XYZ file of C-alpha atoms in Angstrom:
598
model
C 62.468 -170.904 240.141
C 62.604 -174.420 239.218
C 65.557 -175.829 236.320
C 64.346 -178.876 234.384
C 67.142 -181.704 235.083
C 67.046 -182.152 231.299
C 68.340 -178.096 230.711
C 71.544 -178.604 232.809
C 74.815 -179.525 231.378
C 78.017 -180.209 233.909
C 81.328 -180.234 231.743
C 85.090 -179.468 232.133
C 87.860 -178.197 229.845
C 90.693 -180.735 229.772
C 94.150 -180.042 228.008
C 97.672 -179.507 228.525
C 99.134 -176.659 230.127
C 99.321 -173.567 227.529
C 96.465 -175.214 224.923
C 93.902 -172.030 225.902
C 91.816 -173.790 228.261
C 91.191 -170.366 230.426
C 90.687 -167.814 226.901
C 88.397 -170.125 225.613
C 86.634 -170.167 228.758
C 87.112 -166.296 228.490
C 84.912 -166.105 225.304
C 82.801 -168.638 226.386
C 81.825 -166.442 229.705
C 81.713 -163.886 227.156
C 79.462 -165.155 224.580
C 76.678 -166.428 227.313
C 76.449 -162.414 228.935
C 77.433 -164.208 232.070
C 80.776 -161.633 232.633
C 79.750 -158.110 231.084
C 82.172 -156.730 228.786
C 83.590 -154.269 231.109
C 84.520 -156.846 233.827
C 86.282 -158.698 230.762
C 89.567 -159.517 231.412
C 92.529 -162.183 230.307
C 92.209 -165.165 232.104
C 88.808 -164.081 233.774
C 88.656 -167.743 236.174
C 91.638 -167.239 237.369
C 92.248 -165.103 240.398
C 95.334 -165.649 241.548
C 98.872 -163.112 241.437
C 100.510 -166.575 240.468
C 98.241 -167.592 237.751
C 98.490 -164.370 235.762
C 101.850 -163.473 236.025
C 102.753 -167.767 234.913
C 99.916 -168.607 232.902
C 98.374 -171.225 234.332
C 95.977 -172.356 236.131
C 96.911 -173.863 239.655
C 92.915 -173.731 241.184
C 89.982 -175.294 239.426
C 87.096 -172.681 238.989
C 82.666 -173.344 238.691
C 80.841 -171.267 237.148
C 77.521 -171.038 235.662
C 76.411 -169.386 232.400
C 72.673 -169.554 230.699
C 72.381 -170.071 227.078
C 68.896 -169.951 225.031
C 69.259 -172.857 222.237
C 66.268 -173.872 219.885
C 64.296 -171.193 222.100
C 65.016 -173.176 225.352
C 66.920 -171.161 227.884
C 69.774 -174.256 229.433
C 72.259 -173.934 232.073
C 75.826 -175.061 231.746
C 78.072 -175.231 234.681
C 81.650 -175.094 233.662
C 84.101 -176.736 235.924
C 87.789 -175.353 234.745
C 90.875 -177.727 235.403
C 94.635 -176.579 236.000
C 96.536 -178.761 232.984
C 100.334 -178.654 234.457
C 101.339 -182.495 235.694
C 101.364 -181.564 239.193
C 97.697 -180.794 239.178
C 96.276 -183.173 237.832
C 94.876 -183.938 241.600
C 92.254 -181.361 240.898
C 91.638 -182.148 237.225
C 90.287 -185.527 238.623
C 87.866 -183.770 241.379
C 86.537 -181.682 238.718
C 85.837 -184.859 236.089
C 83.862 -186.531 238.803
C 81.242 -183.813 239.176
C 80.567 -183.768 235.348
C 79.098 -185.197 232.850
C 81.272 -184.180 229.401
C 84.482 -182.673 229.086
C 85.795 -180.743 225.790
C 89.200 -181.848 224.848
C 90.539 -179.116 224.047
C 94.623 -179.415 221.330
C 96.859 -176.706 220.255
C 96.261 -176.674 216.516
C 100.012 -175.166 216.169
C 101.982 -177.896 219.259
C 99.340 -180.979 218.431
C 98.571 -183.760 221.484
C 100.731 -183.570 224.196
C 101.335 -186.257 227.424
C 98.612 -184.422 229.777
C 96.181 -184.228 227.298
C 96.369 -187.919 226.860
C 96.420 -188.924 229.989
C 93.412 -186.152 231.618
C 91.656 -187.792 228.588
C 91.998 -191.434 230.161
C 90.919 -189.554 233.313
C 88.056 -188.490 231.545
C 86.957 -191.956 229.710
C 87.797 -194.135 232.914
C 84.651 -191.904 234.568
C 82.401 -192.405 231.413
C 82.121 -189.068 230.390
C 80.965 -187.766 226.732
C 84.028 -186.188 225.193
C 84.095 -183.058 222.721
C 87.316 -182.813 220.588
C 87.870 -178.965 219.854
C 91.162 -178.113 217.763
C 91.884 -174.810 219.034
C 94.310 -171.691 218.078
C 92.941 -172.502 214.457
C 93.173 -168.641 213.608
C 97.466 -169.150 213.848
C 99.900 -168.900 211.035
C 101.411 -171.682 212.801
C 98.120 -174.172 213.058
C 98.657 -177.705 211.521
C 94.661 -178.350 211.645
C 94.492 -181.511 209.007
C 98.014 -183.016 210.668
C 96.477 -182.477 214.538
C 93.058 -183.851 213.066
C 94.913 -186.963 212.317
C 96.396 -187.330 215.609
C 93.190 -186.645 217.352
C 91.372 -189.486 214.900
C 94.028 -191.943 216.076
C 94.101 -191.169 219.810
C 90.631 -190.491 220.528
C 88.640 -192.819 217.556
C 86.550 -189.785 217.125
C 85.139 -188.795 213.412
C 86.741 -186.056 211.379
C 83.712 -184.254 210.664
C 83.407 -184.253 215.048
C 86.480 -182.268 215.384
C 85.376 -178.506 216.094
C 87.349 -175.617 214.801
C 87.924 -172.772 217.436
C 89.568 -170.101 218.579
C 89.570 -168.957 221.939
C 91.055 -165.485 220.931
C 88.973 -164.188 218.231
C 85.737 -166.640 219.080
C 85.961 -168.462 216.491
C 83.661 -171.310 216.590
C 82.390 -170.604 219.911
C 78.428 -171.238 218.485
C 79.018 -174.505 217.281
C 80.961 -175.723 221.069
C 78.258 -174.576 222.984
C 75.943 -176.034 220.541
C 77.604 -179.318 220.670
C 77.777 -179.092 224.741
C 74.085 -179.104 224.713
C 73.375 -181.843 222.070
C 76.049 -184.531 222.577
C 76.649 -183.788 226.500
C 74.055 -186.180 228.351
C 72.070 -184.206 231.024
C 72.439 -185.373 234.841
C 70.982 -187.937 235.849
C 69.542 -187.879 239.440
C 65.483 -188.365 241.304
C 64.766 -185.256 243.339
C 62.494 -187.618 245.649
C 65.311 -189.859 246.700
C 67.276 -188.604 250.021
C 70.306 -186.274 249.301
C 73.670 -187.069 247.697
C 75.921 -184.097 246.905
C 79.861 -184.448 246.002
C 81.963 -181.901 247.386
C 84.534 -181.062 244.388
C 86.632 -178.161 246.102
C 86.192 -175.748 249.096
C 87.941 -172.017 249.705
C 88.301 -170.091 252.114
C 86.967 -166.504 252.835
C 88.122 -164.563 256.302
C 84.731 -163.303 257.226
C 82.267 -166.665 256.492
C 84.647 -169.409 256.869
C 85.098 -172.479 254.894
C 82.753 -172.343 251.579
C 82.530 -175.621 250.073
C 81.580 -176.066 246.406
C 79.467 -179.228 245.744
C 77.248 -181.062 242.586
C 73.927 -182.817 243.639
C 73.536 -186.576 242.768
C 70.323 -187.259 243.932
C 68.054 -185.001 246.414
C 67.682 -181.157 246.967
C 69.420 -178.932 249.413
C 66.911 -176.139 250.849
C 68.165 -173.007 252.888
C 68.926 -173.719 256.749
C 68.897 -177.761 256.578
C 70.379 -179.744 258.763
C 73.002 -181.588 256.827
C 76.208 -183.723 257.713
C 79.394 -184.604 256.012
C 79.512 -188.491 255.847
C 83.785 -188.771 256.013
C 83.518 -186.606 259.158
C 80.634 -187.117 260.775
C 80.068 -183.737 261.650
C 76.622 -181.644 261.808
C 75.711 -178.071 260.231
C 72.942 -175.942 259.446
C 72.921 -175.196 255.708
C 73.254 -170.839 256.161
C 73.525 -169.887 252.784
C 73.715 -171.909 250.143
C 73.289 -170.912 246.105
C 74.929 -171.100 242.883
C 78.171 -169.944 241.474
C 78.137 -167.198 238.910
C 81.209 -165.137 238.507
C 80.161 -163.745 241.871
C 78.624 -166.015 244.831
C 74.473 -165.935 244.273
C 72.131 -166.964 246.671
C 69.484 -169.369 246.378
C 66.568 -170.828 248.789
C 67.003 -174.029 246.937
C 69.780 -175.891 244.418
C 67.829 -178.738 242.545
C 69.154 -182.115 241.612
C 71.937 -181.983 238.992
C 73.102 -178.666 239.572
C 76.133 -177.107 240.594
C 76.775 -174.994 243.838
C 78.130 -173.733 247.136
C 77.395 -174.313 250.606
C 78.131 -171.698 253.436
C 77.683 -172.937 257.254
C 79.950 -171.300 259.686
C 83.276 -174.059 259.499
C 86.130 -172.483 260.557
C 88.521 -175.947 260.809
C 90.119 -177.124 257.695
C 89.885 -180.608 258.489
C 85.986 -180.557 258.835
C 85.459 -180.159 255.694
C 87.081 -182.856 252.807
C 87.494 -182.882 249.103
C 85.488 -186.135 248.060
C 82.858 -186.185 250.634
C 79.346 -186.789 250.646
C 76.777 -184.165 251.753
C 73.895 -185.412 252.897
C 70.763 -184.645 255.077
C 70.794 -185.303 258.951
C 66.687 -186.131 258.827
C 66.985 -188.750 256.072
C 70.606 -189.532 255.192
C 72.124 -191.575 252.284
C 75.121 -193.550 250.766
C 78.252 -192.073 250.419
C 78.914 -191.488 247.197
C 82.023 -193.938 246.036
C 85.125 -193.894 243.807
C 86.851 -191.210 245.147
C 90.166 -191.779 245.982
C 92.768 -189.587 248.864
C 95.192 -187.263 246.965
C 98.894 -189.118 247.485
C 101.836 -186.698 247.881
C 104.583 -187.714 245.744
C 107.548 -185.229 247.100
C 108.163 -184.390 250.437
C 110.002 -180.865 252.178
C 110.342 -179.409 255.263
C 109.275 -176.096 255.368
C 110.360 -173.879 258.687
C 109.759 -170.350 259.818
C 113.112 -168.201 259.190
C 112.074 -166.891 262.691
C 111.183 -169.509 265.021
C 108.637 -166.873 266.719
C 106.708 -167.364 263.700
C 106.006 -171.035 264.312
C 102.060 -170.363 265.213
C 101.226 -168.285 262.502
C 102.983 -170.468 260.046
C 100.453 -173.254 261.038
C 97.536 -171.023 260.823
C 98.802 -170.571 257.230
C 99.099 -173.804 256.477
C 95.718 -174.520 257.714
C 94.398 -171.717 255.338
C 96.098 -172.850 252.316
C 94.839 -176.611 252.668
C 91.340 -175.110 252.462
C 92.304 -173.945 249.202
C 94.573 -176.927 248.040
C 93.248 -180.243 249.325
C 96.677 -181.576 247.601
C 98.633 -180.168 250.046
C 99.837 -182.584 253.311
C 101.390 -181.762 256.669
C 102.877 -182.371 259.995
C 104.385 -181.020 262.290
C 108.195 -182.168 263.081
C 111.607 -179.916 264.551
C 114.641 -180.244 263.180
C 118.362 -179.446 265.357
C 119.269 -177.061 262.788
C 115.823 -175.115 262.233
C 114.183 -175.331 265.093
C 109.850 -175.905 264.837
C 108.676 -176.359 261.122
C 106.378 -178.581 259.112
C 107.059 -181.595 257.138
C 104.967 -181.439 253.402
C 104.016 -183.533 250.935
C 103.566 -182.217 247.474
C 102.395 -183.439 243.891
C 105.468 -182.534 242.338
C 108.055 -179.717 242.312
C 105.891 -176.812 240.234
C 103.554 -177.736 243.847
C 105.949 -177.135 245.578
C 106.987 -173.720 244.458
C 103.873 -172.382 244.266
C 103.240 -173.181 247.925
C 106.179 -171.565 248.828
C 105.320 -168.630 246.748
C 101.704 -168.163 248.180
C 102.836 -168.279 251.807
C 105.368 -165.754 250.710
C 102.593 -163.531 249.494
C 98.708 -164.301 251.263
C 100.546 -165.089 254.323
C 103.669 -162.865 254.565
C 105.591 -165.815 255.603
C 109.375 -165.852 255.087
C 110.235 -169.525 254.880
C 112.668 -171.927 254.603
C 112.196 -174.723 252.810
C 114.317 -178.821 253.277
C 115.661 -180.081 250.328
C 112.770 -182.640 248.798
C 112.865 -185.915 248.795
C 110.254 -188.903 248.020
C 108.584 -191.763 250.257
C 110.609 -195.325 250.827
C 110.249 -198.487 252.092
C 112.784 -199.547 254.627
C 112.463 -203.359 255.916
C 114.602 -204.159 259.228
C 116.182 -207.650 259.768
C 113.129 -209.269 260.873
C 111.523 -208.327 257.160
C 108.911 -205.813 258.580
C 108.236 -202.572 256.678
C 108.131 -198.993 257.510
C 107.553 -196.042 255.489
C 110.216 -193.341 255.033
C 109.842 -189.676 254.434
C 112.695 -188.113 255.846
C 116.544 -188.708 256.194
C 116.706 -188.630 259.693
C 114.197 -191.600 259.682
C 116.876 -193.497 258.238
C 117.644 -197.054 260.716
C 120.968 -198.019 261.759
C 122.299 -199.908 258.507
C 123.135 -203.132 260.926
C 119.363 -203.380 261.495
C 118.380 -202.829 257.482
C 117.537 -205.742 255.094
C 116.872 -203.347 252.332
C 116.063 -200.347 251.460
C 112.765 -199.737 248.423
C 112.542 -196.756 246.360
C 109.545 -195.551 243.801
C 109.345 -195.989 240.301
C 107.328 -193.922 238.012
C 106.218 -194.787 235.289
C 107.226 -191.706 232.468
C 105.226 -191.018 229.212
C 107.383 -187.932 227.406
C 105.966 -186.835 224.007
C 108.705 -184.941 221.535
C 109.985 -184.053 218.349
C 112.142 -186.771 216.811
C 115.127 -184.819 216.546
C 115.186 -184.760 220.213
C 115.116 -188.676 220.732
C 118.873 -188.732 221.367
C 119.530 -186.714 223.911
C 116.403 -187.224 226.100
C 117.057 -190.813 225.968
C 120.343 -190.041 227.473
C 119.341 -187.955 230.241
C 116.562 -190.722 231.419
C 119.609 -193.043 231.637
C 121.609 -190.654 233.493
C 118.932 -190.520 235.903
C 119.156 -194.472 236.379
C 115.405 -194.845 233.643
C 114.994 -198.132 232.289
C 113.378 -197.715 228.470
C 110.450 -199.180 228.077
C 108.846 -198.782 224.959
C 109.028 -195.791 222.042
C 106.051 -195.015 219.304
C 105.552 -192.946 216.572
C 102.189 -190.837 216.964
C 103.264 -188.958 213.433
C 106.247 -189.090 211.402
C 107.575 -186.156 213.743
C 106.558 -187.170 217.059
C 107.280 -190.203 219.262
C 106.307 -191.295 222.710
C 109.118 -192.680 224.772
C 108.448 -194.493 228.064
C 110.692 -194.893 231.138
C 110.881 -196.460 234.220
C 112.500 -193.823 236.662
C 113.319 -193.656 240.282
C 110.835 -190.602 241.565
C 113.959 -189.458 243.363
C 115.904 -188.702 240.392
C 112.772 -186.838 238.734
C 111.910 -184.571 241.621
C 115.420 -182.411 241.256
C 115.673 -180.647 237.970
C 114.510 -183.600 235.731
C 111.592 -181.349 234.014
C 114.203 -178.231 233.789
C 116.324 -180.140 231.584
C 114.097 -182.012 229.468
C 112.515 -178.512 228.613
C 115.652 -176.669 227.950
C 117.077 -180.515 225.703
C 113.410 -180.355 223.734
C 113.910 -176.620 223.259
C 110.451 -176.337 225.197
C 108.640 -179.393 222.468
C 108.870 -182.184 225.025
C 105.893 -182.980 227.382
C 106.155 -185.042 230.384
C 103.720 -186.939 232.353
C 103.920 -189.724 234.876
C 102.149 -191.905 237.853
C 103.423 -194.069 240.735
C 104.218 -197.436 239.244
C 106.227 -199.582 241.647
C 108.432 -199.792 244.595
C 112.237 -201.554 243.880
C 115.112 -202.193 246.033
C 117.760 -200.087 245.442
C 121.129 -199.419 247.081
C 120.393 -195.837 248.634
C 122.712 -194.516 251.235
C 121.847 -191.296 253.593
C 124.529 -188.221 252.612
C 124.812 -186.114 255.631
C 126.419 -183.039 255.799
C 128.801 -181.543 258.211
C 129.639 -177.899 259.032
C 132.308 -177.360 261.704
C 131.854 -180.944 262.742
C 127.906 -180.319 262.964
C 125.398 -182.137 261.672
C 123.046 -180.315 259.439
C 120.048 -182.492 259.505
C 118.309 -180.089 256.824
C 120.349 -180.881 254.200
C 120.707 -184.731 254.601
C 120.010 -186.627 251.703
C 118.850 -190.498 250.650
C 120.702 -191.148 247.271
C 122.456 -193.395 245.087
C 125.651 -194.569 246.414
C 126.917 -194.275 242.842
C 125.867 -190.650 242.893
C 126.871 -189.878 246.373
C 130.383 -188.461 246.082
C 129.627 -186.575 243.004
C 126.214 -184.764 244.893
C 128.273 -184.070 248.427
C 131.129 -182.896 246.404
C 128.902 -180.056 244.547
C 126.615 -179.419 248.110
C 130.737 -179.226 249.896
C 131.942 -176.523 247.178
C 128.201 -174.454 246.810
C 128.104 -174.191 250.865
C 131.526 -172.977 250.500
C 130.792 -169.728 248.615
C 127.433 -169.161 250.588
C 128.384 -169.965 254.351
C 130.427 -166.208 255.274
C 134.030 -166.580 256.532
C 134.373 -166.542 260.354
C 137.009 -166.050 262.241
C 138.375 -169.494 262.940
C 138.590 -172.150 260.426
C 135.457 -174.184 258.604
C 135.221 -177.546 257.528
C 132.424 -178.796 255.581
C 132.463 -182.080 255.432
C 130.106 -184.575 253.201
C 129.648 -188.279 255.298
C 128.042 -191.492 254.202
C 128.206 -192.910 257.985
C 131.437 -191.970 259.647
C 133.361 -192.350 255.888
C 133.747 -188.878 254.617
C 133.612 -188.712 250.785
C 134.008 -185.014 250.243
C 135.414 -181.448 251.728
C 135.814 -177.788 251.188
C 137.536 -175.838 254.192
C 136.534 -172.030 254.362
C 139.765 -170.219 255.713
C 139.385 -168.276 258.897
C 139.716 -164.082 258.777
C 142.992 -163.668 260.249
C 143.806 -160.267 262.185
C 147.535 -158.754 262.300
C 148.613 -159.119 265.785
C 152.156 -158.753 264.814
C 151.248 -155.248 263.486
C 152.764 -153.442 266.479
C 155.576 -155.201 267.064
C 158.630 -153.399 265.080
C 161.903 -154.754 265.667
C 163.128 -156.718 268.561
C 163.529 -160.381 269.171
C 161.724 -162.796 266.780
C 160.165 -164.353 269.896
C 158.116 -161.483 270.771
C 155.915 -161.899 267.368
C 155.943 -166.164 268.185
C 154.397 -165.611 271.537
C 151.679 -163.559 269.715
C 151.175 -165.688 267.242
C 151.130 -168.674 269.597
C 148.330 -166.884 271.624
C 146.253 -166.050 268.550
C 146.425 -170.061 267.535
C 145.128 -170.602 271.211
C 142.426 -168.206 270.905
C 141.255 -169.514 267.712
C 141.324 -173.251 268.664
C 139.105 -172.143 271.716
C 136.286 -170.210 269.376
C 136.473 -173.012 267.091
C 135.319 -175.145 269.982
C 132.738 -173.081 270.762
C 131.921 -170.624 267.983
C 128.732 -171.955 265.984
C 127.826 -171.338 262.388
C 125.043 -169.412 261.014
C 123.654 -171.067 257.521
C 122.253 -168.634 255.399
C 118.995 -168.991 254.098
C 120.376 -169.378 250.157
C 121.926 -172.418 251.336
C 118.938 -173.989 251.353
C 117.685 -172.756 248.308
C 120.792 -173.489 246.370
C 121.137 -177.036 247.020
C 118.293 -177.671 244.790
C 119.455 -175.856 241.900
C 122.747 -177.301 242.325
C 123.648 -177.938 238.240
C-alpha cells in the first residue's frame, strides 16, 4: 500500500513541563481509534516507572494515527517531546524530523521560559506553528489574558488560537483539523537516492538496537543494504516498518514518512542520534544541521561493590541506547575504586539516571558530587579542558583558571521579583535585563556561573516562587574567575570523591558545612577522627569525631594510683598505633548528602 506524500503530516507537541502535552496526546490517540479504549490509559506515550509516578516525560515517543478529513483518509505521525529544561536535547531531535509543531500553554499558569525558548527551537528550523490554549475547561483558565500573551510572543492572530482540553477533548476536531490544513506536507522525490534522519533509537534485549528514523528523500525496502554515514558501518535492513502504539511491519516506508529500522546492532556506539541512513548501492549526502548533544554537568558514578564494575558498563551502554544525552568514560578514583565519569544536561538528568540504573539495571551506585567543565591555561597560555578536581594543575604552573556562564531567562510573578533577584546575586548572577510580559509577569535575565546553578539553584527558586517561577538557560560564555580546588581530608586522607572547584569566597563557608555533615554520617571508631577541609596545604575548616573509649580501669579497685596510669598509658599507645593504621569506611549517604547540603 502506497501513502500519497501530500496525506502525511510530521508534527510535535512543544510546551513546558506540566502544560498537558502527554493527555492531549492521550485524546488525540484516542480520537483517531489508533489506541482502543480498553488499552486507554493516563499518559499512554509514556512507558516509563519514572514518568508516571513524576509526570513527565523524560523519552520522546512516534507514533502514527490515521484520520479521514474531507473523505481523504491522512496519516499524522506524532513525535512527543519531554518539556523539563534538561531535555530539551531531545525536544530538538524531535523538531528536526517534522514539519509543524502545536504550541501547546496552560490556560490557568500562561507562557512559561521552555515554552519560549522550544518555540525559538521550533522557528529557527522553519516549522509551521499551531498555538493551542489548553486546560480551557478549568475554573482557574485566564483564556483572553493567555491569548494576549500568546499574540505578543508568537505574532499569531486571535481568531488562530485553538481552544482545547486535553481532559475532556475539548476541541480536539478543530487541532487535528488545523494539523492537516496549515501543517505543510513533506517534502521529498522518491526517485532521488535515500536520505533518512535517525531521531532516537531504543533498545530491546532480544533484537538489539531499533533505531527510529524520518525519510528525506528515497525509499527504504525490506532487506537493503544500507549504511550509517557518521559510522561508516554496513547492515542489512531485517525488519523495518512503522510505529503504531505497537512496532508494525512493513515491506516498504515511502518518502516522508515516519519509522523504525531493525538490523541486528548490538553496540551502542554503531548507531548515532543525528545520522544519515542511506543506501550502500547508491548512497547520498548526509543530511546537515545537526549538532552533538553537550553535557553541561559532570559526576562520577561508581559501583558500591567494585565486583560490579563490568556490569555497571554494560548498563551504561544500555541506557545510552535509550538516552543519546548521556556521556561517559571510564576513570578510578583512590577512594572508590573503578567507576565512570558522566556528563549530564542538568541535575533532573542526572537523577533520573541514577534512578533508572537503580531500577532496569539493579545497580546500587554511588554517585561524585557534580561539577561543570573549565578552562585551565598553564604559564605558557595554552588551554586544557577540565572536568574533574583531580585534573586540577599545580597553581605555580596556572595563569588562570575559566569558568561557564549561562545565560538565565526565569519567568515569575511580580511579587516574587525581590527575592529571586537576591538569590541570583548570592549565586555570583550579574542582571541583565527585566521585562514585563503582563502587568503580573516579568522576565528577568542573569548571567550565572553554571557551577553555582547545578547545586540546588532550581530547588530554591521553586520553593522562593511558591512553584510560579520557570527557569531556562544555555551556555553563554567562558570568564576567568578565581576558583580554588576544596579537598577534603578524613584521618589525614584524601577523599578525592568529594573534592570540589569553587569560589574562594565561598570556600570556607562550603568545607565548613561538608566538615560538620561528614561528622554526623562517618560512625565513631575507636581512635580519634579528624576531618579536615584544605585549599592546598592551608586548612580552612574541622570537625573531630571523638574516639569510643573502653574502661580499662574497670578492674582495678583500690591500690596505687599508678596501676590505673600504666593502663591508661598503654591504651593511649594502642590507640596512637590504630590511628596509624586503622582506615575509615565512608558511608554511602556521605555522598549523597553533600549535595543537599542547605
Amino acid at each position: 500500500m502506497s501513502i500519497a506524500l501530500k496525506n502525511i503530516r510530521n508534527f510535535c507537541i512543544i510546551a513546558h513541563i506540566d502544560h498537558g502535552k502527554s493527555t492531549l496526546a492521550d485524546r488525540l490517540l484516542e480520537i483517531t481509534q489508533t489506541v482502543l479504549k480498553r488499552d486507554m490509559m493516563a499518559q499512554v506515550l509514556d512507558d516509563m516507572d519514572i514518568e508516571r509516578e513524576r509526570g513527565i516525560t523524560i523519552k520522546s515517543h512516534a507514533i502514527q494515527m490515521e484520520y479521514m478529513y474531507k473523505g481523504e483518509k491522512y496519516y499524522l505521525n506524532l513525535i512527543d517531546t519531554p518539556g523539563h529544561v534538561d531535555f530539551s536535547y531531545e525536544v530538538s531531535r524531535a523538531i528536526a524530523a517534522c514539519e509543524g509543531a502545536l504550541l501547546l500553554v496552560d490556560a490557568s499558569q500562561g507562557i512559561q521560559a521552555q515554552t519560549i525558548s522550544n518555540l525559538y527551537l521550533a522557528l529557527n528550523n522553519n516549522l509551521e506553528i499551531i498555538p493551542v490554549l489548553n486546560k480551557c475547561d478549568m475554573e482557574a483558565a485566564k483564556p483572553d489574558e493567555v491569548s494576549d500573551q500568546m499574540v505578543d510572543i508568537i505574532g499569531c492572530k486571535r481568531e488562530d488560537i485553538l481552544k482545547a482540553s486535553g481532559k475532556t477533548g475539548m476541541g480536539m476536531d478543530e487541532v487535528l483539523a488545523a494539523i492537516i490544513e496549515k501543517i505543510p506536507a513533506p517534502k521529498g522525490d522518491s526517485k532521488q537516492p535515500l536520505q533518512a534522519l535517525i531521531f532516537d533509537s531504543m533498545f530491546n534485549s532480544f533484537r538489539g538496537i531499533v533505531a527510529y528514523f524520518r525519510i528525506f528523500n528515497g525509499e527504504l525496502k525490506k532487506g537493503d543494504k544500507i549504511k550509517f554515514l557518521a559510522t561508516g558501518n554496513e547492515y542489512n535492513a531485517d525488519e523495518i516498518g512503522i510505529l503504531k502504539m505497537k512496532q508494525s511491519p512493513r515491506d516498504i516506508v515511502e518518502t516522508g514518512n515516519v519509522g523504525y529500522i531493525i538490523s541486528g546492532i548490538k553496540k551502542a556506539s554503531e548507531v548515532k542520534v543525528g545520522d544519515t541512513i542511506t543506501l550502500v548501492s547508491n548512497p547520498a549526502e548526509r543530511i546537515q544541521g545537526f549538532e552533538d548533544v553537550k553535557p553541561m554537568v559532570f559526576a562520577g558514578i561508581y559501583p558500591v561493590s567494585t565486583d560490579d564494575f563490568a556490569e555497571l558498563r554494560e548498563a551504561m551502554e544500555k541506557l545510552q541506547l535509550n538516552d543519546a544525552s548521556l556521556t561517559w568514560e571510564p576513570e578510578s578514583s583512590a577512594a572508590l575504586g573503578f567507576g565512570f565519569r558522566c556528563g549530564f544536561l542538568g541535575l533532573l538528568h542526572m537523577e533520573i539516571i541514577q534512578e533508572r540504573l537503580d531500577r532496569e539495571f539493579n545497580m546500587n551506585v554511588i554517585t561524585t558530587v557534580p561539577n561543570v567543565s573549565y578552562r585551565v591555561f598553564d604559564t605558557k597560555g595554552e588551554m586544557k579542558v577540565m572536568n574533574n578536581p583531580s585534573e586540577m594543575p599545580d597553581p605555580t604552573r596556572m595563569q588562570k583558571v575559566e569558568e561557564p556562564i549561562i545565560l538565565a531567562n526565569i519567568i515569575t510573578k511580580a511579587e516574587f521579583v525581590g527575592s529571586i533577584m537576591n538569590l541570583c546575586m548570592d549565586k555570583r548572577g550579574i542582571f541583565k535585563n527585566q521585562v514585563y510580559l503582563t502587568t503580573d509577569r516579568v522576565e528577568l535575565t542573569f548571567e550565572l556561573p553554571l557551577g553555582e546553578v547545578i547545586f540546588d539553584f532550581y530547588d530554591k527558586l521553586k520553593s522562593i516562587s511558591k512553584g510560579y517561577a520557570s527557569f531556562d538557560y544555555h551556555a553563554f560564555d567562558f570568564r576567568e574567575s578565581d576558583l580554588v580546588k576544596l579537598d577534603i581530608l578524613v584521618n589525614g586522607d584524601q577523599v578525592d570523591a568529594l573534592s570540589a572547584l569553587i569560589h574562594r569566597a565561598r570556600a570556607h563557608e562550603f568545607g565548613r558545612k561538608i566538615c560538620e555533615k561528614l561528622k554526623e554520617l562517618i560512625p565513631k571508631q575507636q581512635f580519634q577522627i579528624a576531618i579536615q577541609a584544605a585549599i592546598g596545604a592551608k586548612i580552612v575548616a574541622r570537625e573531630t569525631i571523638s574516639a569510643m573509649r573502653k574502661d580499662v580501669t574497670a578492674k582495678c579497685y583500690g591500690g596505687d594510683i599508678s596501676r590505673k596510669r600504666k593502663l591508661l598509658e598503654k591504651q593511649k599507645e594502642g590507640k596512637k598505633k590504630m590511628k596509624q593504621i586503622g582506615n575509615v569506611e565512608i558511608p554511602q549517604s556521605a555522598f549523597v548528602a553533600v549535595l543537599k547540603l542547605d
